[in-house]
mmCIF file of N, CA and C and ligand atoms in Angstrom:
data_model
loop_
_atom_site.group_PDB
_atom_site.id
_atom_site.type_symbol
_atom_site.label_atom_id
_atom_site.label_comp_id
_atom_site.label_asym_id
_atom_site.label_seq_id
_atom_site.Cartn_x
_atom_site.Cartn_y
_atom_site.Cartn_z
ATOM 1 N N UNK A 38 -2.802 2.254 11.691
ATOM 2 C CA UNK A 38 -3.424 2.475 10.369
ATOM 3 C C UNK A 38 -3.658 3.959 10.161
ATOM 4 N N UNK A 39 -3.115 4.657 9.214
ATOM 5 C CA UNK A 39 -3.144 5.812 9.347
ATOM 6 C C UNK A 39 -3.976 6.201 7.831
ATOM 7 N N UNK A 40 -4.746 7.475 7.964
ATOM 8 C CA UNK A 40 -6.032 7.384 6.777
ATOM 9 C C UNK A 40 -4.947 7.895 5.467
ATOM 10 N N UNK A 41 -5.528 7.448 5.074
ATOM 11 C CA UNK A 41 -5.184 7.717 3.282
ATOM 12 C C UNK A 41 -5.195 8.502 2.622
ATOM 13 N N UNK A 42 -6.205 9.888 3.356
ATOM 14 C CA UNK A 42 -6.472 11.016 2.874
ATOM 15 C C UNK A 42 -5.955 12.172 3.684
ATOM 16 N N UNK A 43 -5.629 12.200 5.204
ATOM 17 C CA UNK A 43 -5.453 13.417 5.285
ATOM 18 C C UNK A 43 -3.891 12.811 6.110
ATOM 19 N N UNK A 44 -3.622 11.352 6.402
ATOM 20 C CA UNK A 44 -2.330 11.215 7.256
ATOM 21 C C UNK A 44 -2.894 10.683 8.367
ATOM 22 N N UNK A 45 -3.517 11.025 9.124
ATOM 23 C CA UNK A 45 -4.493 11.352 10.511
ATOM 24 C C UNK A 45 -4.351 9.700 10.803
ATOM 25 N N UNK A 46 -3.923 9.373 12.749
ATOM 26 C CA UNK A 46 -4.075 8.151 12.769
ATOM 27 C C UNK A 46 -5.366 7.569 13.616
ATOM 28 N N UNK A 47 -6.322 8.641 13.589
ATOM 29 C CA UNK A 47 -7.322 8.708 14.289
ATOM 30 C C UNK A 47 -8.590 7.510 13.486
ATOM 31 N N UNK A 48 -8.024 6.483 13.118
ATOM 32 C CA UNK A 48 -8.797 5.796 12.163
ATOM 33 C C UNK A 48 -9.760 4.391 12.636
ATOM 34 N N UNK A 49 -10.950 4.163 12.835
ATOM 35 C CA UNK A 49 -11.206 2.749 13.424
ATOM 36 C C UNK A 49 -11.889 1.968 12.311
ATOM 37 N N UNK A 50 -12.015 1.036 12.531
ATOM 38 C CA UNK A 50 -12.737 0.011 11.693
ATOM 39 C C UNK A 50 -14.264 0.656 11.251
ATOM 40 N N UNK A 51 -14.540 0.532 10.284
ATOM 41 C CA UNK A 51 -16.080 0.885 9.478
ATOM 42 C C UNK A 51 -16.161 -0.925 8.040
ATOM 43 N N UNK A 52 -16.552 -1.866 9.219
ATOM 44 C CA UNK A 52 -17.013 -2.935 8.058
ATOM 45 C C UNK A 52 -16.040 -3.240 6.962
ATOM 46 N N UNK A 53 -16.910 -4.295 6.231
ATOM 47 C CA UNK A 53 -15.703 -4.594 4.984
ATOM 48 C C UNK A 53 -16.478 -4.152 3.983
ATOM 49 N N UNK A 54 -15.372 -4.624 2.891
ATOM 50 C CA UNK A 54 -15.778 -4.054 1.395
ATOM 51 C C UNK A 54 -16.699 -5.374 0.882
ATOM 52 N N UNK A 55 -17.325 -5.272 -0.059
ATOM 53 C CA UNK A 55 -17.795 -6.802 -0.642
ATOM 54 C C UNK A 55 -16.219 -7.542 -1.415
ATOM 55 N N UNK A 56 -15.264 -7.313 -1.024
ATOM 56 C CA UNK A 56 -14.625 -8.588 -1.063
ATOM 57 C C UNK A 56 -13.229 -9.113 0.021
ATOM 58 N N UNK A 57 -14.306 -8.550 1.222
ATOM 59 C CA UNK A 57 -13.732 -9.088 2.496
ATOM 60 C C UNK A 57 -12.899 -8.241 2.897
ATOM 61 N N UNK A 58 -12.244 -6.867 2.702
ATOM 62 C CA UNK A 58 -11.475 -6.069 3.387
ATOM 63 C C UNK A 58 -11.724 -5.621 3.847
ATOM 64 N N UNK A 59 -10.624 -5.080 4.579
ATOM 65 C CA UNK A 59 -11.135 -4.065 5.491
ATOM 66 C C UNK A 59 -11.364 -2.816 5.909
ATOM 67 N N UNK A 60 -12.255 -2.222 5.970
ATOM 68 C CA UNK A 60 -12.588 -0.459 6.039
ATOM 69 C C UNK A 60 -12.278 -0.040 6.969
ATOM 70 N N UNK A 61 -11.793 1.456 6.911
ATOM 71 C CA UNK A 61 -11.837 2.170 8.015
ATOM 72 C C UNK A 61 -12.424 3.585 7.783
ATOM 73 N N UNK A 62 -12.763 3.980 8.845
ATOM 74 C CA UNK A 62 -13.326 5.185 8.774
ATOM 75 C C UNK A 62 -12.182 6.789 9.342
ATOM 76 N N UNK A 63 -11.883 7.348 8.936
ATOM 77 C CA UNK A 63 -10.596 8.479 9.355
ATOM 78 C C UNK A 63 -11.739 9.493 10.823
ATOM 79 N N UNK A 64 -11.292 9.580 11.952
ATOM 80 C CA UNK A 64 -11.924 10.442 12.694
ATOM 81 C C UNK A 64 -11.396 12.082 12.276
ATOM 82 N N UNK A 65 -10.562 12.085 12.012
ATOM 83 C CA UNK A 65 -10.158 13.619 11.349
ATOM 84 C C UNK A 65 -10.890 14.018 10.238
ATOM 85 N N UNK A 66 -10.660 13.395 9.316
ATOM 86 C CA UNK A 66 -11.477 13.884 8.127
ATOM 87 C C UNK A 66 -12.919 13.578 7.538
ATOM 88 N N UNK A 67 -12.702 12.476 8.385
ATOM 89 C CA UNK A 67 -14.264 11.769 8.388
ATOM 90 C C UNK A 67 -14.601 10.891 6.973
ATOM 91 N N UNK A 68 -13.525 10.584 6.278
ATOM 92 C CA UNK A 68 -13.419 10.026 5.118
ATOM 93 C C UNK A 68 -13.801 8.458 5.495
ATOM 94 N N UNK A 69 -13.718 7.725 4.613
ATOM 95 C CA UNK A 69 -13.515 6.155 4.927
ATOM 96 C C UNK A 69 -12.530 5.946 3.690
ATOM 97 N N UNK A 70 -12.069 4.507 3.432
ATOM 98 C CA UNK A 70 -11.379 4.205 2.865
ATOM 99 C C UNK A 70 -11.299 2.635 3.639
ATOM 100 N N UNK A 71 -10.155 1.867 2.339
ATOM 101 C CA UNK A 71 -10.333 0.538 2.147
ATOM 102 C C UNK A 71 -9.145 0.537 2.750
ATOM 103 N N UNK A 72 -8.417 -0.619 3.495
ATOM 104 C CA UNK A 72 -7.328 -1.463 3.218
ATOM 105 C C UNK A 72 -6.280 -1.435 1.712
ATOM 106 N N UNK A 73 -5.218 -0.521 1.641
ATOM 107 C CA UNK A 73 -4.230 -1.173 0.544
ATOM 108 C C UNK A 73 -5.173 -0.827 -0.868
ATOM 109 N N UNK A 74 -5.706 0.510 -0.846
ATOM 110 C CA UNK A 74 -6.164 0.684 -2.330
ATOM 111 C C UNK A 74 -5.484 0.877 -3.532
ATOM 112 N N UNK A 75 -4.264 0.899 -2.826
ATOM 113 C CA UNK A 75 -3.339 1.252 -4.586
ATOM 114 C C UNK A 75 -2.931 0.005 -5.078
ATOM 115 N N UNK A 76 -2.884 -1.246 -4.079
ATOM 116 C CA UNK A 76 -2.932 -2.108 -4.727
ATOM 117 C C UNK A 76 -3.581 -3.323 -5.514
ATOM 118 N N UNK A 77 -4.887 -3.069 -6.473
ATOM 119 C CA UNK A 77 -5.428 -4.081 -7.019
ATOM 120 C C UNK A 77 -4.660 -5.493 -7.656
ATOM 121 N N UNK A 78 -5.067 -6.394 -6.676
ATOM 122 C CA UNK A 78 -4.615 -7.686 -6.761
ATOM 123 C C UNK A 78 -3.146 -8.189 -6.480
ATOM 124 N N UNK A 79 -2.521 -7.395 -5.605
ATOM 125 C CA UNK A 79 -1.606 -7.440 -5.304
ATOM 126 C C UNK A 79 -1.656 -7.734 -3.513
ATOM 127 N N UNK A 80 -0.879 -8.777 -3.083
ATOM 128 C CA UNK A 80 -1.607 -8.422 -1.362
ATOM 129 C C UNK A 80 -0.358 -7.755 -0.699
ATOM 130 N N UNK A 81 -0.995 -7.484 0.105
ATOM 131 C CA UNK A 81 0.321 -5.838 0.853
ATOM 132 C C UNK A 81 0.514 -6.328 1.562
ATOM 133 N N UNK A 82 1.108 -7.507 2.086
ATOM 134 C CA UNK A 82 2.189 -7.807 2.738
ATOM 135 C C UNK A 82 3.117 -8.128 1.928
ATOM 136 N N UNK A 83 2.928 -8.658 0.687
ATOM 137 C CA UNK A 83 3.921 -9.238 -0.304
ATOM 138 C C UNK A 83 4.503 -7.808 -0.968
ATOM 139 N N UNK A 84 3.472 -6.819 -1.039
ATOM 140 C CA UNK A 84 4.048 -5.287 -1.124
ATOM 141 C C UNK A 84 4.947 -4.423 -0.613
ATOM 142 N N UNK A 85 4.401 -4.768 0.968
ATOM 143 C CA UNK A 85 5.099 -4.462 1.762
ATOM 144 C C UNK A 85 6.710 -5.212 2.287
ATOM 145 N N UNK A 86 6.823 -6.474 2.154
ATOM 146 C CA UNK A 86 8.057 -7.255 2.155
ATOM 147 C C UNK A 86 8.988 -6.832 1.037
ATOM 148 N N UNK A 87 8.566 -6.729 -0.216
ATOM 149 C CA UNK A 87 9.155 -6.009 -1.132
ATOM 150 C C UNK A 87 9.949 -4.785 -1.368
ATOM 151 N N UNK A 88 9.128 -3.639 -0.713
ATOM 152 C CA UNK A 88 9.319 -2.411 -0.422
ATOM 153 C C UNK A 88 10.480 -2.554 0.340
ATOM 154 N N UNK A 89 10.464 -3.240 1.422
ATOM 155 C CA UNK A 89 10.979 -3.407 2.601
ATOM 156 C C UNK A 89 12.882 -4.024 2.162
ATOM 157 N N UNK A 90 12.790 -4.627 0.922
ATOM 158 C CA UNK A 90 13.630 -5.198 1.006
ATOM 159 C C UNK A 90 14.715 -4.116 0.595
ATOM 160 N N UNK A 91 13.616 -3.580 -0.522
ATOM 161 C CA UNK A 91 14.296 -2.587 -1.588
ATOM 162 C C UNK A 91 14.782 -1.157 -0.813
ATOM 163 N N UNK A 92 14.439 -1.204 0.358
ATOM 164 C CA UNK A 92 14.684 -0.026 1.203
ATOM 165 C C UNK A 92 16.061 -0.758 2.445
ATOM 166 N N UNK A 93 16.162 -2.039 2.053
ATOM 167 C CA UNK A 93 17.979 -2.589 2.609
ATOM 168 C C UNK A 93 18.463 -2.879 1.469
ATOM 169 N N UNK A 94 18.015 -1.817 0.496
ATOM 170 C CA UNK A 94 19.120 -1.879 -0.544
ATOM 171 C C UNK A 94 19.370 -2.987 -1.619
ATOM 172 N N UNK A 95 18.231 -3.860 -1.208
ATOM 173 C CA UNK A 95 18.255 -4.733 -2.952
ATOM 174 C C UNK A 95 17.925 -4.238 -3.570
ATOM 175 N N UNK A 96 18.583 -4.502 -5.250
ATOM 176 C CA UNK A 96 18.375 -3.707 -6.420
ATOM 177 C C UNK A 96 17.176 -4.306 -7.097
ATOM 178 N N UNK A 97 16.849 -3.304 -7.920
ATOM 179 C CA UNK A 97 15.729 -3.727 -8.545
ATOM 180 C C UNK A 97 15.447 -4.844 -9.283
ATOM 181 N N UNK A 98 16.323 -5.714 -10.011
ATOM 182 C CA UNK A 98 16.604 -6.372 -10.396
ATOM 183 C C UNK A 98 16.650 -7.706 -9.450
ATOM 184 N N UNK A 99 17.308 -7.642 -7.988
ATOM 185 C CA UNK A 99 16.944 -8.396 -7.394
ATOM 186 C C UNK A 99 15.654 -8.609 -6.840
ATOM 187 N N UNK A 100 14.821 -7.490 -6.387
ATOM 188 C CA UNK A 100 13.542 -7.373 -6.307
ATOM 189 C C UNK A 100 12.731 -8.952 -7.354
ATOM 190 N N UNK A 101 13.404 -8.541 -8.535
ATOM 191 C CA UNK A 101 12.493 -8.956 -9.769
ATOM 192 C C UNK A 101 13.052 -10.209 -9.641
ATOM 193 N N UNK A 102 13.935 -10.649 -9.427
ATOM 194 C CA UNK A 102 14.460 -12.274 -9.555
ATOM 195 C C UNK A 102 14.290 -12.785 -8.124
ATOM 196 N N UNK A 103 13.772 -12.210 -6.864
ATOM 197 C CA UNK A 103 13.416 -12.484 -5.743
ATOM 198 C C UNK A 103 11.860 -13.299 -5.545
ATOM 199 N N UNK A 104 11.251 -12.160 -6.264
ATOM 200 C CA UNK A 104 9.667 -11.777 -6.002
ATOM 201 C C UNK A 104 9.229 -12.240 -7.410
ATOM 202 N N UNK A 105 9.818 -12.096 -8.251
ATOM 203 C CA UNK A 105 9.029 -12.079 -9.147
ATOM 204 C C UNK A 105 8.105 -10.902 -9.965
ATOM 205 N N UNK A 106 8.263 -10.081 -9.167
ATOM 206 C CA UNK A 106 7.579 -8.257 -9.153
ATOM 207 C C UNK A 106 7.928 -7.808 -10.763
ATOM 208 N N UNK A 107 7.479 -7.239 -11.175
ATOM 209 C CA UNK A 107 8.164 -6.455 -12.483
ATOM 210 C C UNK A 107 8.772 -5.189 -12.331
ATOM 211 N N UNK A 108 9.719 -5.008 -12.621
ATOM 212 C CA UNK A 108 10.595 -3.450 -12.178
ATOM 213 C C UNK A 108 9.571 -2.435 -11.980
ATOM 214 N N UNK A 109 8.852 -2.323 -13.107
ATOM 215 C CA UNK A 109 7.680 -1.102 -13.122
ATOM 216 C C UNK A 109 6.953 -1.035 -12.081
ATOM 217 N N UNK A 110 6.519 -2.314 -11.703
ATOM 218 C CA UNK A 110 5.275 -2.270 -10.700
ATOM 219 C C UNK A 110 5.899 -1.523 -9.214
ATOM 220 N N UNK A 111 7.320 -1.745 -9.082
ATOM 221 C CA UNK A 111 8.609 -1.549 -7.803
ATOM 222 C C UNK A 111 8.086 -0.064 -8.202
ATOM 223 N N UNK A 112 8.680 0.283 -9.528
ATOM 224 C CA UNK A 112 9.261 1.812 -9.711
ATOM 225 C C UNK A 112 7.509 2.735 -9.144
ATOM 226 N N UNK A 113 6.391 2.466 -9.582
ATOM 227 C CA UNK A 113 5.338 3.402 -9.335
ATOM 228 C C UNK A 113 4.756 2.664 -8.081
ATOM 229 N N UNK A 114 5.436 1.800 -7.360
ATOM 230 C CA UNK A 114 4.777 2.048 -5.438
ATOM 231 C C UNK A 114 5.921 2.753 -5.235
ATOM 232 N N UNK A 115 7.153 3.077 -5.310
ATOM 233 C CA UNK A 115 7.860 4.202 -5.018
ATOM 234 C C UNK A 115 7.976 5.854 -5.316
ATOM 235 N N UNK A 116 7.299 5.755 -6.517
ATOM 236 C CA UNK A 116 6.996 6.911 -6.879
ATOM 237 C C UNK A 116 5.496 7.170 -6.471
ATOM 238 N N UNK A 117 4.295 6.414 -6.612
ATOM 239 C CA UNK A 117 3.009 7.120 -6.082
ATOM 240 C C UNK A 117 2.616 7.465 -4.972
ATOM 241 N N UNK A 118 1.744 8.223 -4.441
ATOM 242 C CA UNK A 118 1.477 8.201 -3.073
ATOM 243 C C UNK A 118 0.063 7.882 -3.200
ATOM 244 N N UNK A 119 -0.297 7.695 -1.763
ATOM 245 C CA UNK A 119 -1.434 6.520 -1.638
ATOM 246 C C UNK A 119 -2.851 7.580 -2.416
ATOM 247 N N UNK A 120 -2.645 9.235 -1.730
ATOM 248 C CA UNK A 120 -3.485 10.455 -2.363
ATOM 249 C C UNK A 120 -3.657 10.254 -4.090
ATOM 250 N N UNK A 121 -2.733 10.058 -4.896
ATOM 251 C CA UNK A 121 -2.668 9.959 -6.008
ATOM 252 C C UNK A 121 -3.307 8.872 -7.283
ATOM 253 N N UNK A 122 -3.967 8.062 -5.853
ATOM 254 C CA UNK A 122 -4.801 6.908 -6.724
ATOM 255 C C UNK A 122 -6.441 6.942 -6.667
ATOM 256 N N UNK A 123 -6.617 6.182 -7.928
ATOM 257 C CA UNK A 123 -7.423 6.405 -8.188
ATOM 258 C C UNK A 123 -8.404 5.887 -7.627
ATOM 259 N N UNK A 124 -10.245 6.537 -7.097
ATOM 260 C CA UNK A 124 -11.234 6.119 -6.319
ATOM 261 C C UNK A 124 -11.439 4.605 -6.416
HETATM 262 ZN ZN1 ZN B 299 -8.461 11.484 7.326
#
């Protein structure tokens, strides 16, 4: 698990959120952070399988007739980085 804010994999568990996730705390930066914040209501394994697929080269389109995903939602987890979202 590597922190969200500075890279750093110096990260251990700090409790959950009030809706059961899971926190960690960064030993480098001393930040905390959640489990998978860029994705609201989305669960990151189904994110992550996705990503995953689209990186052996299924097209987006298959993505979308696979998953069900909407192109857009594909196009900005490829384009954002995890720094770029919002608190
Ligand atoms: Zn950090």
């Amino acid at each position: 698990m590597n922190c969200y804010h500075c890279g750093g994999n110096h990260t251990r568990k700090h409790g959950k959120t009030g809706n059961g996730k899971q926190r960690y705390k960064c030993g480098e930066c001393g930040r905390s952070f959640r489990e998978d914040p860029c994705a609201p209501g989305y669960p990151e394994t189904a994110k992550e399988r996705i990503l995953r697929a689209y990186q052996e080269r299924v097209s987006l389109r298959g993505l979308t007739r696979m998953f069900g995903v909407s192109r857009n939602t594909v196009t900005q987890w490829l384009k954002k980085k995890p720094e770029a979202c919002p608190p």
